[in-house]
Coordinates of C-alpha atoms in Angstrom, one line a residue:
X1401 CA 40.7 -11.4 -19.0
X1402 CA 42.4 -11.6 -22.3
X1403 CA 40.6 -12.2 -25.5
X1404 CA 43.4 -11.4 -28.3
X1405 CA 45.1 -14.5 -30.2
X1406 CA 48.4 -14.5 -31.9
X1407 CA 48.9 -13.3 -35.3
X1408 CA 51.6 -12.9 -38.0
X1409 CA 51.4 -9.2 -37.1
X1410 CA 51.8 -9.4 -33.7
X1411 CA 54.1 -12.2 -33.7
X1412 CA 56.3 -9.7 -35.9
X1413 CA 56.1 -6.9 -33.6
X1414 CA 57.0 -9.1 -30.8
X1415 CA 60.3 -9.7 -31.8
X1416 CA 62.5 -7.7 -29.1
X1417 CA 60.4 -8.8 -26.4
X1418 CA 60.2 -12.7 -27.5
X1419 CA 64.0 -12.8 -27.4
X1420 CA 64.7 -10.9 -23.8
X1421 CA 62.0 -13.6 -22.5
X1422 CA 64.0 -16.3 -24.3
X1423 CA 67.0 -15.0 -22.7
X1424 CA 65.6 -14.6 -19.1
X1425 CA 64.6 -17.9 -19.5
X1426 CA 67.3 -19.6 -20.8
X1427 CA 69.9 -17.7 -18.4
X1428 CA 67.4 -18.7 -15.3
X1429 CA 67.3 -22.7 -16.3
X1430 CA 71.4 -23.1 -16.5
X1431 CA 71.4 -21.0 -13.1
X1432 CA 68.9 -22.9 -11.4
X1433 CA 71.0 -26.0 -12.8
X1434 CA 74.0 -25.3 -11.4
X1435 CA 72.5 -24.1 -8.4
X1436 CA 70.7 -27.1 -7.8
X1437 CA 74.1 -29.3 -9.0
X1438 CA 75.9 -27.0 -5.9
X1439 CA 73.3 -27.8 -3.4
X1440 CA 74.3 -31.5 -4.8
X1441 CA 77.8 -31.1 -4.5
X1442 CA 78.3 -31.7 -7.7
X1443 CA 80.4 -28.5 -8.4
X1444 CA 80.8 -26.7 -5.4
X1445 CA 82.5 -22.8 -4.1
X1446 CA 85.8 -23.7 -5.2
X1447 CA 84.7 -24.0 -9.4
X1448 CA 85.0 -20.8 -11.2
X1449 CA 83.7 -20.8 -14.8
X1450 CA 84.6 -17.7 -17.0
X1451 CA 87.0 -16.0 -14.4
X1452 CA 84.5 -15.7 -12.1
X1453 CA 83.5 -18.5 -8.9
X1454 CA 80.8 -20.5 -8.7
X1455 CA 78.6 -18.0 -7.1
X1456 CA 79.4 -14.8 -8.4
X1457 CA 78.6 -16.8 -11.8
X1458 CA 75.2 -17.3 -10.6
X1459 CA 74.6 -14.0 -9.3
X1460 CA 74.9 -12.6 -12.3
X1461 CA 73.0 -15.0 -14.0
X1462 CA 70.3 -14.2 -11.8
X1463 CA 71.1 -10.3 -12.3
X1464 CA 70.6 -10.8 -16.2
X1465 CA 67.4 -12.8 -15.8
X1466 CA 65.7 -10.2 -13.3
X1467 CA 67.2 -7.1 -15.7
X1468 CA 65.4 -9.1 -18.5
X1469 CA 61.8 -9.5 -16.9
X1470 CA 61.8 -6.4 -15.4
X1471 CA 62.6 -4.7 -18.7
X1472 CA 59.9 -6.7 -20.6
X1473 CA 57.1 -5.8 -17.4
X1474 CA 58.1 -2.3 -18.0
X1475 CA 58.3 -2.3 -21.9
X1476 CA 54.9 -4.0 -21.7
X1477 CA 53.1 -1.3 -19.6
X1478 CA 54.5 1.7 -21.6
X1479 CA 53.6 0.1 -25.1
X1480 CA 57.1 -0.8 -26.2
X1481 CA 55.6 -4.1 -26.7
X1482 CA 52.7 -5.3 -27.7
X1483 CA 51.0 -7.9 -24.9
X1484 CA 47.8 -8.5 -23.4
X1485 CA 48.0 -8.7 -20.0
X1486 CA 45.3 -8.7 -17.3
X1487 CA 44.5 -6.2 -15.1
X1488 CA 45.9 -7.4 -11.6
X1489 CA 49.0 -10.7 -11.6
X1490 CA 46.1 -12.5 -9.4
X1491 CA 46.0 -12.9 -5.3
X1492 CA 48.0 -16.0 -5.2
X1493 CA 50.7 -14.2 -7.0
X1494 CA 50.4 -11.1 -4.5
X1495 CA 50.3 -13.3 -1.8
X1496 CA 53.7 -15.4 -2.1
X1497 CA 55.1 -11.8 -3.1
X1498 CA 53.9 -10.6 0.1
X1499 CA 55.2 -13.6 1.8
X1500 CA 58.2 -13.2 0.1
X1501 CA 58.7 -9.4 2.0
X1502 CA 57.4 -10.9 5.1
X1503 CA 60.0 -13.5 5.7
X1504 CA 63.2 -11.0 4.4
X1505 CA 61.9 -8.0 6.4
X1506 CA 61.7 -10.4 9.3
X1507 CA 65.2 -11.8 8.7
X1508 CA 66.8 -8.5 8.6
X1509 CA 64.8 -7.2 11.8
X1510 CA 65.9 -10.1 13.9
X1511 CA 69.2 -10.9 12.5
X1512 CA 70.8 -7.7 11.1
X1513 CA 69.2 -5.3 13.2
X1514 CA 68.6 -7.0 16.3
X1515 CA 64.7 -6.2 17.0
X1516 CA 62.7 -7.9 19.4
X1517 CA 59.8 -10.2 18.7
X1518 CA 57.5 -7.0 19.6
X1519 CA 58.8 -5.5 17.0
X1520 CA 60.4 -7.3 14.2
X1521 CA 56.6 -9.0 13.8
X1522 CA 54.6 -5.8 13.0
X1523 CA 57.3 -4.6 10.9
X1524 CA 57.1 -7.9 8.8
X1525 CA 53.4 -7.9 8.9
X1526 CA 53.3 -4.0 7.6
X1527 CA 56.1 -5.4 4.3
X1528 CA 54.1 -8.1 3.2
X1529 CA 50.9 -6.8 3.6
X1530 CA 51.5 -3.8 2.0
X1531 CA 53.3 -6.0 -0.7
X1532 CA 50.2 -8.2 -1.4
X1533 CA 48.4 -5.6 -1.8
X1534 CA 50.4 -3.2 -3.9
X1535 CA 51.3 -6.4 -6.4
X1536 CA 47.4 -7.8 -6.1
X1537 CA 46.1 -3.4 -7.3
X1538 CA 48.9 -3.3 -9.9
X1539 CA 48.7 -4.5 -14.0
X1540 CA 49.9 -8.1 -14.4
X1541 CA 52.8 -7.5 -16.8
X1542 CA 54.6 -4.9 -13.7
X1543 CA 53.3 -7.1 -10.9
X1544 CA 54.9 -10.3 -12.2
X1545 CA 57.7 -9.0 -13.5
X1546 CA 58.5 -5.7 -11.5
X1547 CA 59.1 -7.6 -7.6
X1548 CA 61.1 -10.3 -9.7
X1549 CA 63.7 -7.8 -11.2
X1550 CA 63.7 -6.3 -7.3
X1551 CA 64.2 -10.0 -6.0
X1552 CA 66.8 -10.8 -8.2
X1553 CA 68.7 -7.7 -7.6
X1554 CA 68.4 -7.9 -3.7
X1555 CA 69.9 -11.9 -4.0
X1556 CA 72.6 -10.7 -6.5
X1557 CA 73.7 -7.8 -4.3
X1558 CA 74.0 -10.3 -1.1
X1559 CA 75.9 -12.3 -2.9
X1560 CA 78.4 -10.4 -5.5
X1561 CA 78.3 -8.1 -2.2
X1562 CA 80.2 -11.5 -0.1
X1563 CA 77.1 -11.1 2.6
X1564 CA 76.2 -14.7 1.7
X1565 CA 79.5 -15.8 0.6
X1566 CA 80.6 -19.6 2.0
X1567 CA 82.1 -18.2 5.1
X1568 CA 78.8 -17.2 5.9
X1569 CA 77.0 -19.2 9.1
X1570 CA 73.8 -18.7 10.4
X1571 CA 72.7 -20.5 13.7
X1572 CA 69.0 -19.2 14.3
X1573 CA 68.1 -18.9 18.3
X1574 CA 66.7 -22.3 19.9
X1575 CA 68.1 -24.4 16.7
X1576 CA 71.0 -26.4 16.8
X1577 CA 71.6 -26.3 13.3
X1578 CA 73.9 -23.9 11.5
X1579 CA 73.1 -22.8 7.3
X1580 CA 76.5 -22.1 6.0
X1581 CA 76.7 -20.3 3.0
X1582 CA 77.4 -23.3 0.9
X1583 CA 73.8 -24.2 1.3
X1584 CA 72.1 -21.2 1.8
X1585 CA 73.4 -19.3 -1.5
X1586 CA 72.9 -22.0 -4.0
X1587 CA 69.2 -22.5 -2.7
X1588 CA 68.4 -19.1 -2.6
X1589 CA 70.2 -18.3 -5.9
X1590 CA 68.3 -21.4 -7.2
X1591 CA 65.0 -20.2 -6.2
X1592 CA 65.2 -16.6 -7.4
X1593 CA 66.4 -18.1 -11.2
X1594 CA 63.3 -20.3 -11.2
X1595 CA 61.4 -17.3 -10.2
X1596 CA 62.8 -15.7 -12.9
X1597 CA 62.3 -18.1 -15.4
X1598 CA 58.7 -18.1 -14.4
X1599 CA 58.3 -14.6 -14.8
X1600 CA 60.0 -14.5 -18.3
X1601 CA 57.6 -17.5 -19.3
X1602 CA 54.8 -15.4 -18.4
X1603 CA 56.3 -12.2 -20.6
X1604 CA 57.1 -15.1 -23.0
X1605 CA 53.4 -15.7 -24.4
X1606 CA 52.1 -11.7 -23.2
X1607 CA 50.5 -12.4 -20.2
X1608 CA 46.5 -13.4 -19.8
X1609 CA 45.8 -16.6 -19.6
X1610 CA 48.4 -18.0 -22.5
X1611 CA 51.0 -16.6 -19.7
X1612 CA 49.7 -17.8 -16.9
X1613 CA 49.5 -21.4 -18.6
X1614 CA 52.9 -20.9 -19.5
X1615 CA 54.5 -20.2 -16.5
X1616 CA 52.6 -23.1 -14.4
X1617 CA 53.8 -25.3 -17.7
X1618 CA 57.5 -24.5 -16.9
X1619 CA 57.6 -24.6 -13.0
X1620 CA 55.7 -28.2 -13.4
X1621 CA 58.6 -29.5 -16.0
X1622 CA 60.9 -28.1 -14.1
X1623 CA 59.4 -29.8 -11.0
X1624 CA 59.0 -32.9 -12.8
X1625 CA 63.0 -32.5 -13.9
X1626 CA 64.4 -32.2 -10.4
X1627 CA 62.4 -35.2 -9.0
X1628 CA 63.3 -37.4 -12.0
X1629 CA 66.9 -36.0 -11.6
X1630 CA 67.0 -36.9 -7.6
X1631 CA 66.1 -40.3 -8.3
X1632 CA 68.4 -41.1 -10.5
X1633 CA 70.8 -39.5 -8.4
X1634 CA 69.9 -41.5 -5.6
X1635 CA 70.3 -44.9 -8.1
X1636 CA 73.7 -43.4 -9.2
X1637 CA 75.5 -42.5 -6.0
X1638 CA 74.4 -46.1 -3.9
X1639 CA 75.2 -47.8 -7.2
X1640 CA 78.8 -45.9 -7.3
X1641 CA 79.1 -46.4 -3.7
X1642 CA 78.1 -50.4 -3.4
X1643 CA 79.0 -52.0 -6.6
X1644 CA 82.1 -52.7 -6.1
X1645 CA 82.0 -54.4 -2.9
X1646 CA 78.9 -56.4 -4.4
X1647 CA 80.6 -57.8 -7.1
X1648 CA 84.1 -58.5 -5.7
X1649 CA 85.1 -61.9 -6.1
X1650 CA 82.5 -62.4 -9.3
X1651 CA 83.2 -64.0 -12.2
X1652 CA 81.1 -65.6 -14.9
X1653 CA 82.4 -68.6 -16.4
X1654 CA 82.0 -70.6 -14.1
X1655 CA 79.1 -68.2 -12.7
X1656 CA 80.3 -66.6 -8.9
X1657 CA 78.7 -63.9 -7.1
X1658 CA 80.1 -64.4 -3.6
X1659 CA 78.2 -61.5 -2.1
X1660 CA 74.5 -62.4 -3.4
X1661 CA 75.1 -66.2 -2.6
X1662 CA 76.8 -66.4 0.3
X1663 CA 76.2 -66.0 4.2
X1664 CA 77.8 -64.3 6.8
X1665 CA 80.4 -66.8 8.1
X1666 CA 83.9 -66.3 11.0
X1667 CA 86.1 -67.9 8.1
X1668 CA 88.3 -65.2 7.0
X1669 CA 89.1 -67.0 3.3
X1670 CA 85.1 -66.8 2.2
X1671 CA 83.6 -63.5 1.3
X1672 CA 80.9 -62.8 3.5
X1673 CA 77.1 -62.1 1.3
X1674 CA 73.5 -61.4 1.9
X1675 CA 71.8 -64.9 0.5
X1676 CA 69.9 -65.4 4.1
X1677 CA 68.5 -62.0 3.9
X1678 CA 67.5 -61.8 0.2
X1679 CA 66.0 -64.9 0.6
X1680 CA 64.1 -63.7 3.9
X1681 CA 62.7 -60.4 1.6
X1682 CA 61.7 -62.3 -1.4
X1683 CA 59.8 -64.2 1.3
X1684 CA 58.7 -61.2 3.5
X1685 CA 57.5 -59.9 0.2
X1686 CA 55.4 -63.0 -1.2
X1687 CA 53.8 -63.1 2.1
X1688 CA 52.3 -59.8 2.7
X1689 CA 51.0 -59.9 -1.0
X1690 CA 49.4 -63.4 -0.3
X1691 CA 48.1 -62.1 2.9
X1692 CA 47.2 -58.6 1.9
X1693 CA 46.2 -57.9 -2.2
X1694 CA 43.5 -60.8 -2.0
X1695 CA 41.6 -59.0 0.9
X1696 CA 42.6 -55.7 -0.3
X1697 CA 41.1 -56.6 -4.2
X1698 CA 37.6 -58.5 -2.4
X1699 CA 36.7 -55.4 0.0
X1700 CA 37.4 -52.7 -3.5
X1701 CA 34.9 -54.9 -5.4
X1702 CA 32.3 -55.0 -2.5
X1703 CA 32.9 -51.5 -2.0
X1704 CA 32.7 -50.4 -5.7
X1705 CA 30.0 -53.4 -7.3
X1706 CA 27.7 -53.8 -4.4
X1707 CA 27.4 -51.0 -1.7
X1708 CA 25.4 -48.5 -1.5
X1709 CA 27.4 -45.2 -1.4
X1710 CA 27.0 -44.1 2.2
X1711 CA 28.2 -43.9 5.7
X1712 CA 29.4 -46.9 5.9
X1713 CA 31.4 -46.9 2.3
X1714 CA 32.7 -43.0 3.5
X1715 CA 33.8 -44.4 7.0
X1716 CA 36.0 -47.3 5.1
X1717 CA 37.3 -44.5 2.7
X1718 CA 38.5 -42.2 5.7
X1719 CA 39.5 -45.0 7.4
X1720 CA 41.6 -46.8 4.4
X1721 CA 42.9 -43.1 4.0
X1722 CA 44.3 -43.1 7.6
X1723 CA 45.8 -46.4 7.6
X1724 CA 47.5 -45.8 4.4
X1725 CA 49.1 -42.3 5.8
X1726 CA 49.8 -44.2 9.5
X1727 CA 53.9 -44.4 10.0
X1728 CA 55.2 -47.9 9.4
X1729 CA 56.5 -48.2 13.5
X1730 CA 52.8 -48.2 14.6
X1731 CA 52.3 -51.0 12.5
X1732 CA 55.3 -52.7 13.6
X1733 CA 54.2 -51.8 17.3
X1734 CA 50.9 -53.3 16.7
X1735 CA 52.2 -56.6 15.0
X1736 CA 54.8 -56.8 18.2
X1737 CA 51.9 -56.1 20.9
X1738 CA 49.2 -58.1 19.1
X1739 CA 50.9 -61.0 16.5
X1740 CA 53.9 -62.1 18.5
X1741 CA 52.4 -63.4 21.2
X1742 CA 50.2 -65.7 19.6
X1743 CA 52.8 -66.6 17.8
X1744 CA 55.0 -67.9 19.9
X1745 CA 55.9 -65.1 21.7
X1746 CA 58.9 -64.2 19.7
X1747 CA 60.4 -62.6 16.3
X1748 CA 58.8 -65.0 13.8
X1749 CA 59.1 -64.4 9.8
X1750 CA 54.8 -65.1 9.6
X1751 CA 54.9 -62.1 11.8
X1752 CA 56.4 -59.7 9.5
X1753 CA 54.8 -60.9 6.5
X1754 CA 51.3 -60.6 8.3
X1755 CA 52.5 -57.0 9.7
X1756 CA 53.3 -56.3 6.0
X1757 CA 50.5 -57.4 4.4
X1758 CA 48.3 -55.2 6.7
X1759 CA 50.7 -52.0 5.1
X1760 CA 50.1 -53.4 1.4
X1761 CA 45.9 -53.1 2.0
X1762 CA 45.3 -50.0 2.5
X1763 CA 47.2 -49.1 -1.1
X1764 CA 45.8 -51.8 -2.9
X1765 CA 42.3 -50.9 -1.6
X1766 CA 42.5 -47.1 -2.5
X1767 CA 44.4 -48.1 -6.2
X1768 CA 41.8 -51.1 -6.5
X1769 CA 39.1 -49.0 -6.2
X1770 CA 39.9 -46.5 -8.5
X1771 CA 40.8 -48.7 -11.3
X1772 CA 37.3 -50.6 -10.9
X1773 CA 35.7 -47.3 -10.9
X1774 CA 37.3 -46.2 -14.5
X1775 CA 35.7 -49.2 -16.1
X1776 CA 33.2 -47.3 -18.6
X1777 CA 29.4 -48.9 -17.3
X1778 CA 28.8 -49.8 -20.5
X1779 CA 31.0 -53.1 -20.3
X1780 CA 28.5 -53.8 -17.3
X1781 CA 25.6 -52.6 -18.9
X1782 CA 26.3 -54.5 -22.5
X1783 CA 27.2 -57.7 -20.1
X1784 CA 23.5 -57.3 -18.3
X1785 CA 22.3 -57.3 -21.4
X1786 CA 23.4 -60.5 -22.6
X1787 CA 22.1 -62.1 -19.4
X1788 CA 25.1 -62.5 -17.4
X1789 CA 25.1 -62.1 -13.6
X1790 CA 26.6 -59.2 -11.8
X1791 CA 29.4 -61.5 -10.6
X1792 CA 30.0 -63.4 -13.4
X1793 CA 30.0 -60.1 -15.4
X1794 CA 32.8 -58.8 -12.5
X1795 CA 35.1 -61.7 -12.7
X1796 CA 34.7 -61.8 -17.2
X1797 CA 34.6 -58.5 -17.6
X1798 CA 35.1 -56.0 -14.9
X1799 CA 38.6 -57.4 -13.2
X1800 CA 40.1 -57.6 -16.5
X1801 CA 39.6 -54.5 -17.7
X1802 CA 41.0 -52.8 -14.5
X1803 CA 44.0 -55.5 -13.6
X1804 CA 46.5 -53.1 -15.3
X1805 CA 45.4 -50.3 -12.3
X1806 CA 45.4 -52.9 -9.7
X1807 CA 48.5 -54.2 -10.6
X1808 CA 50.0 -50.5 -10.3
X1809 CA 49.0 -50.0 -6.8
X1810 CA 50.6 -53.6 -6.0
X1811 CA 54.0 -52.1 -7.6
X1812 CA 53.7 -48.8 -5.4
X1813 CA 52.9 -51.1 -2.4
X1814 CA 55.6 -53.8 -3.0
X1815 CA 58.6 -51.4 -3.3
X1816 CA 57.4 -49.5 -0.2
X1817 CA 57.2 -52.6 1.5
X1818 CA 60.3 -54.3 0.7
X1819 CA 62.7 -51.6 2.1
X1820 CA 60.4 -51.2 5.3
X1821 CA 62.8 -51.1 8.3
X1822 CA 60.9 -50.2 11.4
X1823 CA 58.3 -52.8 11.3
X1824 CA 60.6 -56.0 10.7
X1825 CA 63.0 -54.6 13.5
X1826 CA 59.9 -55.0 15.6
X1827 CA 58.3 -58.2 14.8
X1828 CA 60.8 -60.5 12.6
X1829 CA 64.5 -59.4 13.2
X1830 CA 66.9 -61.8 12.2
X1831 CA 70.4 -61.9 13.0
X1832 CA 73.3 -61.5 10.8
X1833 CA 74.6 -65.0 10.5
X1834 CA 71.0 -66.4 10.4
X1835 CA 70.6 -69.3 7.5
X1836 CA 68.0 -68.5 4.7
X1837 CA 64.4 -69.2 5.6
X1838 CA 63.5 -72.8 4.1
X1839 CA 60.1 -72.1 3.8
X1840 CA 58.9 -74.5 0.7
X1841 CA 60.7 -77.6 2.7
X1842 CA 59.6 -76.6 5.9
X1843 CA 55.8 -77.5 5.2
X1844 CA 54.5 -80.8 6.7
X1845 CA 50.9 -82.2 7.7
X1846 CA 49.8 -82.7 11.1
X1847 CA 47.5 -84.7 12.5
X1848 CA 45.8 -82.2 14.6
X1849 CA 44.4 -78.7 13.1
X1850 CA 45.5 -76.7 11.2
X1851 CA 46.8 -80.3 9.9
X1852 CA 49.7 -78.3 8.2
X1853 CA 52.4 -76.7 9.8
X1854 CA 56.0 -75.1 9.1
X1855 CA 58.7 -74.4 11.4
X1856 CA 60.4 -72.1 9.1
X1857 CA 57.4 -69.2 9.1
X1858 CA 57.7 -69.6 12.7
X1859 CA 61.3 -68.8 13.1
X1860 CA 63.5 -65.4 12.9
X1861 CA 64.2 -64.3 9.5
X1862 CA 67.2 -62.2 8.1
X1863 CA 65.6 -59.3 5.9
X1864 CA 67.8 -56.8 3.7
X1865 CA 66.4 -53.4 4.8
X1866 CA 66.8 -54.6 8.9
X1867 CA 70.6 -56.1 7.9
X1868 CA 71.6 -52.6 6.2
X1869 CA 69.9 -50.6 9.1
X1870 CA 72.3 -52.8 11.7
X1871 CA 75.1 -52.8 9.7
X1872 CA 75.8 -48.8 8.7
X1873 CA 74.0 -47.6 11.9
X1874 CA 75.1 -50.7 15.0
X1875 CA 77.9 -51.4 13.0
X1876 CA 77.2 -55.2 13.4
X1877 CA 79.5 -56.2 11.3
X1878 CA 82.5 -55.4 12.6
X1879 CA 84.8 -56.0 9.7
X1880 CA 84.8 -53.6 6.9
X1881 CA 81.5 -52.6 8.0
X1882 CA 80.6 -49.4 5.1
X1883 CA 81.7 -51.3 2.4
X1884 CA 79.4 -54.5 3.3
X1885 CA 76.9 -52.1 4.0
X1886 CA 76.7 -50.0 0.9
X1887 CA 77.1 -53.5 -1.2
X1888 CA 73.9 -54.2 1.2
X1889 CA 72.0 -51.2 0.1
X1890 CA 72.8 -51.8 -4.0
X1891 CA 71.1 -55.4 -3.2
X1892 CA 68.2 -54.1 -2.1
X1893 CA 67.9 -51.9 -4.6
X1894 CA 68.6 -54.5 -7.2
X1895 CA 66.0 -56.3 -5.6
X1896 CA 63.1 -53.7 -5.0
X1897 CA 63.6 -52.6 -8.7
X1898 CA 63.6 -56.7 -9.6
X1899 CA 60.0 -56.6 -7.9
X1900 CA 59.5 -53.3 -9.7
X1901 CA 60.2 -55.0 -13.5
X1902 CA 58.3 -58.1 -12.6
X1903 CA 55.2 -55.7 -11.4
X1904 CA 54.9 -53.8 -14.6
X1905 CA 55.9 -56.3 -17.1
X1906 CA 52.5 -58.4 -15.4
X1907 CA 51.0 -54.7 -16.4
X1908 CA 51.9 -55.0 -19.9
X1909 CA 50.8 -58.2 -20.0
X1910 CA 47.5 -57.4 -19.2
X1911 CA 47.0 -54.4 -20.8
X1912 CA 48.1 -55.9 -24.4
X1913 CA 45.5 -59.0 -23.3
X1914 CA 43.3 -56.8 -22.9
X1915 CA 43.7 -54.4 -26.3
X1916 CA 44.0 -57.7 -28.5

């Protein structure tokens, strides 16, 4: 392992080698960018930058990058520079290089050359086995940097070489599918940069642990980046795509939004909206929280403040596990075979928001749990001390103190919830021209149990996700169906993020209670 630290001499001597990292991994980010903004379609085949296309550009990118690395790996072991590295790259390392050789030996067996299953197999096997374990027996500054400059240069040959140019088309045998080259160069472009760019982190801080810490650092930022760059994505291209037909015929003075506050209607003068199936969400939504976070929050403070850690605590936990990983149609199967016939025997809004609540528990449970967990025990124990009962102690001190964690699970559970699909298409489905659920008027007494009753829980409900679902996919509504439907979809996203702000600003709330 390494044992040397950093110091003005060494960062001195350094030099050369700090700035052909720098570059390798500077020249790997922008082409693992652009890559990634090709897969996007954001530029695409047809943008040259430089005299040179769009792929050709990142081919040589990726050329550079591997050149870099594999100078620095060879620099290091010849004492050109001055690192520290250890004495093998590690097996995980080995391995994904050997994996690396087992899928492109297999490629060009069966595709290129034609071999048969018999054969293309063992000679994949024999590739990456003998890779893992040349790279796993060789220094760490030529295994992680050596089989990266041979990567690179195999990718940038296939592609400055027009093998993977966009005419290409690949249909592999039993798929229906076929990778053009529009897809398949940018990705693998894109992932030999960021394997670059790892490798040049590595060279970066010499290798040993410092290296290995800063590689990992830059593949999870750069993880981190992409998911955070999808999303907003995501946000940007439904908002592009719906915000127009949302807000035509909107004005502010006097205050008109014809799209949130009206229904679907036959007149031809009135622009239809979504008001019935906002108002059936915001519904849907308050009722599986009612039913669901109040049962969810009592069984995590049983589970956590007064059983015994055993069998029967590890059965809930498997089973809160699987509940929370089962698909959404099983629920909604369950709520049709088991909750619409006793209610009624149809489609009924009570339905979905029971069916709902049962996918908010398992969440809830799970995040509940945690957070009542990472209460320190002295708050218990200090409380004890003072006389206080255990649940007097739980509801004064305990709750508090882990409401911001329990609030966070409702959040995740609430937007998964609210754009659910499969289950209200089962259980609650409500037609297109469907008036808004009345549900505060609806309530009246009885004389008979349970001496309170409302015909509007009991009644089909119109729901955003189930209205968008019909409208893009059954093209219900007949006229100008994609533009209601992506002016449906930036609703629902207005909404779920609505639920979103209202989930963490009751997290603030409580946190600050709690720190004042």
């Amino acid at each position: 392992m390494s044992d040397a630290y950093e110091t003005d001499l060494v960062v001195g001597e350094r030099d050369l080698d700090g700035r052909l990292a720098s570059v390798a991994v500077g020249v790997s980010l922008v082409t693992f960018l652009l890559s990634f903004a090709s897969v996007a379609r954001i530029v695409t085949e047809e943008t040259s930058l430089f005299g040179l296309g769009l792929y050709d550009l990142l081919a040589v990118g990726v050329l550079i990058a591997g050149g870099c690395v594999a100078v620095l790996g060879v620099g290091s072991r010849v004492g050109v520079f001055e690192t520290t590295p250890d004495d093998t790259p590690g097996l995980v390392t080995a391995a994904l290089f050997g994996l690396g050789a087992f899928v492109v030996v297999g490629l060009v067996a069966t595709e290129t050359i034609g071999l048969g299953t018999v054969l293309w197999i063992p000679a994949a096997l024999l590739a990456g086995g003998l890779t893992t374990i040349g790279v796993a027996l060789t220094p760490e500054d030529v295994g992680s940097t050596v089989p990266v400059g041979v990567a690179t240069t195999f990718v940038a040959a296939l592609v400055l070489g027009d093998v993977l140019a966009p005419g290409f088309a690949w249909q592999p045998e039993g798929f229906s599918a076929t990778f053009t080259g529009s897809m398949v160069a940018p990705v693998v472009l894109g992932v030999a940069a960021l394997l670059a760019a790892w490798a040049g982190a590595k060279a970066y801080e010499g290798y040993g642990s410092r290296g290995r810490q800063s590689g990992a650092y830059l593949l999870v930022g750069v993880n981190a980046v992409a998911i955070l760059s999808l999303l907003v994505g995501l946000l940007l291209f439904i908002g592009s795509k719906g915000i127009g037909p949302a807000f035509r015929g909107f004005s502010l003075i006097p205050f008109e939004w014809p799209f949130v506050t009206n229904g679907y209607s036959f007149r031809p003068e009135v622009i239809n909206g979504v008001f019935p199936a906002i108002m059936g969400t915001i519904w849907l939504v308050i009722g599986a929280v009612i039913t669901g976070v109040p049962i969810a929050v009592a069984a995590a403070i049983f589970l956590t403040e007064y059983a015994e850690q055993g069998r029967f605590v590890g059965a809930v936990e498997i089973a809160t596990n699987g509940l929370w990983s089962t698909p959404s149609v099983v629920y909604g199967l369950f709520g049709y075979a088991f909750l619409v016939p006793r209610l009624g025997g149809t489609t009924t809004l009570a339905a979905g928001m029971l069916v709902l609540g049962f996918m908010l528990m398992p969440l809830c449970l799970i995040t509940a749990r945690e957070a009542i967990k990472s209460v320190p025990d002295e708050y218990r124990d200090a409380s004890a001390a003072l006389g206080v009962s255990r649940w007097q102690t739980i509801r004064s001190v305990v709750l508090p103190a882990a409401m911001p964690g329990i609030l966070t699970g409702v959040i995740l559970g609430v937007g998964r919830i609210a754009g659910e699909t499969a289950p209200i298409l089962l259980v609650m489905a409500g037609g297109l021209r469907d008036d808004a659920p009345n549900v505060l008027a609806s309530f009246h007494f009885t004389s008979t149990p349970p001496f309170v009753g409302n015909d509007a829980l009991l009644q089909s409900a119109p729901a955003l996700p189930y209205q968008l679902y019909a409208t893009i996919t059954a093209g219900v509504s007949a006229e100008n169906a994609e533009a209601f439907g992506w002016a449906t979809a930036f609703v629902l996203l207005l909404v779920v993020l609505s639920f979103y702000a209202l989930g963490i600003a009751s997290r603030i709330y409580f946190r600050r209670r709690l720190n004042a």
